[in-house]
mmCIF file of C-alpha atoms in Angstrom:
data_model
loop_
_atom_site.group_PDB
_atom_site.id
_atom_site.type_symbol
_atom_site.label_atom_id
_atom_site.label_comp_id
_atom_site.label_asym_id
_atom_site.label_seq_id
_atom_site.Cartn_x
_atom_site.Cartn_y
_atom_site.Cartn_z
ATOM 1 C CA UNK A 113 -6.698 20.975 -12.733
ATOM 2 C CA UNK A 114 -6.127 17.224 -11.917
ATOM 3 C CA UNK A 115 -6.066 15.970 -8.438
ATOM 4 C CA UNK A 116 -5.118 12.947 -6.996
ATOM 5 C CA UNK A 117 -7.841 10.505 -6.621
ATOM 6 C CA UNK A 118 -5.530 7.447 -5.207
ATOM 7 C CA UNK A 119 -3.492 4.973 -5.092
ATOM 8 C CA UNK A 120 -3.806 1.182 -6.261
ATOM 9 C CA UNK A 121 -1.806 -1.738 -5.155
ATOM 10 C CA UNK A 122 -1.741 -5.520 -5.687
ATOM 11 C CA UNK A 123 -1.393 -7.687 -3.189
ATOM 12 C CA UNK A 124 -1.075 -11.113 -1.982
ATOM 13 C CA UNK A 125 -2.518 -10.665 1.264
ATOM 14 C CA UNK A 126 -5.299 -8.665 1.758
ATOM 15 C CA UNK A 127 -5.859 -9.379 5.585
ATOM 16 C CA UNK A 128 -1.909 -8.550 6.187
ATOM 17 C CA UNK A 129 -2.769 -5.228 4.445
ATOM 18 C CA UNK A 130 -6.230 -4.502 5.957
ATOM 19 C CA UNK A 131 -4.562 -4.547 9.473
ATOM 20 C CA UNK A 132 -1.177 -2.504 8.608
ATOM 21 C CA UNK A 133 -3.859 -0.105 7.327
ATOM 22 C CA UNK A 134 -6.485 0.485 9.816
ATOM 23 C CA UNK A 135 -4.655 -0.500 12.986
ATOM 24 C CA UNK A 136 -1.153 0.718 12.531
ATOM 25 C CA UNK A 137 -1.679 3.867 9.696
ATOM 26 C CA UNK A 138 -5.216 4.662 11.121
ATOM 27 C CA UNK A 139 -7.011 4.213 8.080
ATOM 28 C CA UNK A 140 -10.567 3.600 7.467
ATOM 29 C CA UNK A 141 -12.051 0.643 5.016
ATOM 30 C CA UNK A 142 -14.852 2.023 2.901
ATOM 31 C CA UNK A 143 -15.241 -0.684 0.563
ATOM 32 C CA UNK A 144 -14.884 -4.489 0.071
ATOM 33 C CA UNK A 145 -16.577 -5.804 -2.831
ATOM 34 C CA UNK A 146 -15.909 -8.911 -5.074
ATOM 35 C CA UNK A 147 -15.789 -7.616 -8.775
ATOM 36 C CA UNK A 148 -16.107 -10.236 -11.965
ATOM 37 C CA UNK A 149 -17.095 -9.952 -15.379
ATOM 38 C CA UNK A 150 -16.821 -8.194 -18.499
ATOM 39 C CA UNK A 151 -15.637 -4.487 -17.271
ATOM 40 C CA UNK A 152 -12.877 -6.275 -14.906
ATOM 41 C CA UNK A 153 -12.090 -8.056 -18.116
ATOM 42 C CA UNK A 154 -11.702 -5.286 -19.943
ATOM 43 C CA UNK A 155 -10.369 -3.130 -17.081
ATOM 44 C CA UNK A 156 -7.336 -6.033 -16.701
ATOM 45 C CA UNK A 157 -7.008 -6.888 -20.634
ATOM 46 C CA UNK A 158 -7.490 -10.063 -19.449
ATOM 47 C CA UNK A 159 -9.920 -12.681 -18.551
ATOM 48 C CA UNK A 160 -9.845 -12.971 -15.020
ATOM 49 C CA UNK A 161 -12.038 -15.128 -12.434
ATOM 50 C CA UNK A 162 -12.565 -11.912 -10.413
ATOM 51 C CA UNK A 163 -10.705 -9.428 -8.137
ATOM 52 C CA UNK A 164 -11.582 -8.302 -4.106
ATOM 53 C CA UNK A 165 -11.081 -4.612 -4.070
ATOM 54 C CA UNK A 166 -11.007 -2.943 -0.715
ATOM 55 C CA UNK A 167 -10.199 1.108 -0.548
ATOM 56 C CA UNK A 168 -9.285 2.719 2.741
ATOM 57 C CA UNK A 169 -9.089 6.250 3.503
ATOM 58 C CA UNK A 170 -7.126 8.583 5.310
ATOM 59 C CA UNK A 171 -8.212 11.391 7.542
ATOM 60 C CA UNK A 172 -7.981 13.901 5.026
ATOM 61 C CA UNK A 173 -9.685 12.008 2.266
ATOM 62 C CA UNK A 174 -6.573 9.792 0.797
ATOM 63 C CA UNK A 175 -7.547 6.933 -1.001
ATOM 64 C CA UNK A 176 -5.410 3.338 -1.364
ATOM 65 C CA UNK A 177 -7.170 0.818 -2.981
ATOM 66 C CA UNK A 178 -6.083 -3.198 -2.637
ATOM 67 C CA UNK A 179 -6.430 -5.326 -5.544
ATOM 68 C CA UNK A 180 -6.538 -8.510 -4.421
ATOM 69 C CA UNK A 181 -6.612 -11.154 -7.463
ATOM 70 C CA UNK A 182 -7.963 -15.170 -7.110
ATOM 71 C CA UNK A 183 -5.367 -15.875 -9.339
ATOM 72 C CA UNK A 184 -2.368 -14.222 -9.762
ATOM 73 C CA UNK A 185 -0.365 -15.006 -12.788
ATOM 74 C CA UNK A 186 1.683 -12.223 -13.380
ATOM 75 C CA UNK A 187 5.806 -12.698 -13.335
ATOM 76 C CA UNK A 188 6.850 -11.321 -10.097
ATOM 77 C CA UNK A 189 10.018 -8.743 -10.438
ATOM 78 C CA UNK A 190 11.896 -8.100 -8.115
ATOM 79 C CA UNK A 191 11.783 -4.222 -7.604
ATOM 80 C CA UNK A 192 13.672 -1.997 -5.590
ATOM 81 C CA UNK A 193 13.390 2.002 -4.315
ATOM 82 C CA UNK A 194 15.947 2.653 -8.051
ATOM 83 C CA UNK A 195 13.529 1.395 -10.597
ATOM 84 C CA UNK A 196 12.045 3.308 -12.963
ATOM 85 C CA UNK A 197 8.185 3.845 -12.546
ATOM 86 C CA UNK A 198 6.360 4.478 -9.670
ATOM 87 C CA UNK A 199 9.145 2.960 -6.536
ATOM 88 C CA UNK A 200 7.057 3.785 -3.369
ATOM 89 C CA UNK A 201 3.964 5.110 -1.542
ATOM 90 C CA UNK A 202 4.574 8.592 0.769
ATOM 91 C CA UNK A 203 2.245 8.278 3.750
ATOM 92 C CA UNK A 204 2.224 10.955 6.846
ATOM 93 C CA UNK A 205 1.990 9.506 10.175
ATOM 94 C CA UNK A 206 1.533 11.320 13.553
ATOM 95 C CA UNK A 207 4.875 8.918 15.277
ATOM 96 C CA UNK A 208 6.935 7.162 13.308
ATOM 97 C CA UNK A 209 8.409 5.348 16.199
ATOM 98 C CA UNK A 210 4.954 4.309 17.128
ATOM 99 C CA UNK A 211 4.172 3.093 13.612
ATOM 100 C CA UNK A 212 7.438 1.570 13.275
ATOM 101 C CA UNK A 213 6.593 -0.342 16.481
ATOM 102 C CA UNK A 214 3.549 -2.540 15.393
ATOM 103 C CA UNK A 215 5.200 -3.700 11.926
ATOM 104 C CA UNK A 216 4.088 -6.925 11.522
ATOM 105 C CA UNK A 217 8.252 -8.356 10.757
ATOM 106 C CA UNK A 218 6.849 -11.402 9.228
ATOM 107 C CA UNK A 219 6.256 -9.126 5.326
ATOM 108 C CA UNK A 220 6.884 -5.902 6.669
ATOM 109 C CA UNK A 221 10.893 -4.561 7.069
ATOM 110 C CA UNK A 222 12.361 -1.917 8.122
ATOM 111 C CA UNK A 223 14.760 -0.910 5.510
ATOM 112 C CA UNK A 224 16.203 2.479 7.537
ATOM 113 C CA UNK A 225 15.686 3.777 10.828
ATOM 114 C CA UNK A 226 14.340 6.948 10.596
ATOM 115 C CA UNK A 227 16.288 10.025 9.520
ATOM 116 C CA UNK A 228 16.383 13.783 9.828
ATOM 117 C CA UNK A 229 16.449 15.321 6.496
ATOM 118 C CA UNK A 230 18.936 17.937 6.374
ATOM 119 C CA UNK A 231 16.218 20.985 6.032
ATOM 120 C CA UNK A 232 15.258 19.436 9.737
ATOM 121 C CA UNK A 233 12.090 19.345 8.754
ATOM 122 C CA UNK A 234 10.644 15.715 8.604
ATOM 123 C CA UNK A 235 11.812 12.229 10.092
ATOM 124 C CA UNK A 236 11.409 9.883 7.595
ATOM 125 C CA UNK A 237 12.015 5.603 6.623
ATOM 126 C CA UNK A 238 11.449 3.542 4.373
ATOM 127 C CA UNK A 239 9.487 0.123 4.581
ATOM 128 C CA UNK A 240 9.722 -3.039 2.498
ATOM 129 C CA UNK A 241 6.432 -5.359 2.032
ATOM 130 C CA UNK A 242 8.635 -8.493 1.266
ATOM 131 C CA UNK A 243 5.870 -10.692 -0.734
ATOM 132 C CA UNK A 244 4.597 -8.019 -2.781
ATOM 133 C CA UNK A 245 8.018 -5.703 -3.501
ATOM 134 C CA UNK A 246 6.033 -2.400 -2.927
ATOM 135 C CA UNK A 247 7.735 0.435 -0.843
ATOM 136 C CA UNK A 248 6.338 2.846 1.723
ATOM 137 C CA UNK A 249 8.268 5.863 3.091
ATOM 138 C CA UNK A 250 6.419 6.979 6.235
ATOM 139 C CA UNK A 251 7.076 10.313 6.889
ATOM 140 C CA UNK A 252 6.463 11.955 9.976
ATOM 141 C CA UNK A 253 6.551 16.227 10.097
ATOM 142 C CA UNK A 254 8.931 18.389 12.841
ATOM 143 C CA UNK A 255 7.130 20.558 14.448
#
């Protein structure tokens, strides 16, 4: 049986991310290495200069992993939570009040306040990073 191992995202800030992370999500950074060469090369199907990569993980062994590119040539598209392909990131937080509290406005918005699903069982919003067009939906469990 698969499992999980995590999830990648590219991004234009890494120090935006790194703090959203760690100080508002409570993640910890367990790697931040510059990587170059043939394999990224060959990894991207690309030539590339090279690409910071920085993983965090969660308290029950999570992963995200930040790509972080020198040079970023790819055509940004607009994306929204309706596109097809992966739309958003699902990530369980202890208050979502709290969390939505110390969202840094200037990339990070609110696109909800959060809602009851009917079953009553989780509280749950969505969040927009504005540069990069990635989705999060915090989700915080009813007890």
């Amino acid at each position: 049986m698969g499992t999980l191992r995590h999830a990648g995202l590219t991004v234009s800030n890494k120090e935006e991310y790194c703090q959203f992370l760690i100080n508002t999500l409570g993640f910890e950074k367990v790697w931040d290495e510059f990587e170059s060469g043939e394999y990224i090369n060959k990894f991207n199907g690309e030539i590339i200069d090279r690409v910071n990569t920085v993983k965090f993980k969660d308290s029950n062994g999570g992963m995200v992993e930040l790509l972080c590119y020198e040079e970023n040539n790819s055509t940004n598209k607009i994306r929204s939570l309706r596109n097809q392909g992966i739309t958003h990131l699902a990530l369980t937080v202890n208050d979502i009040d709290h969390v939505i509290g110390q969202l840094d406005t200037a990339w990070l918005r609110l696109v909800h306040d959060p809602l009851v699903v009917p079953a009553g069982t989780v509280k749950v919003c969505f969040v927009e990073d504005i540069k990069n067009g990635i989705f999060f939906e915090l989700v915080e469990e009813i007890k």
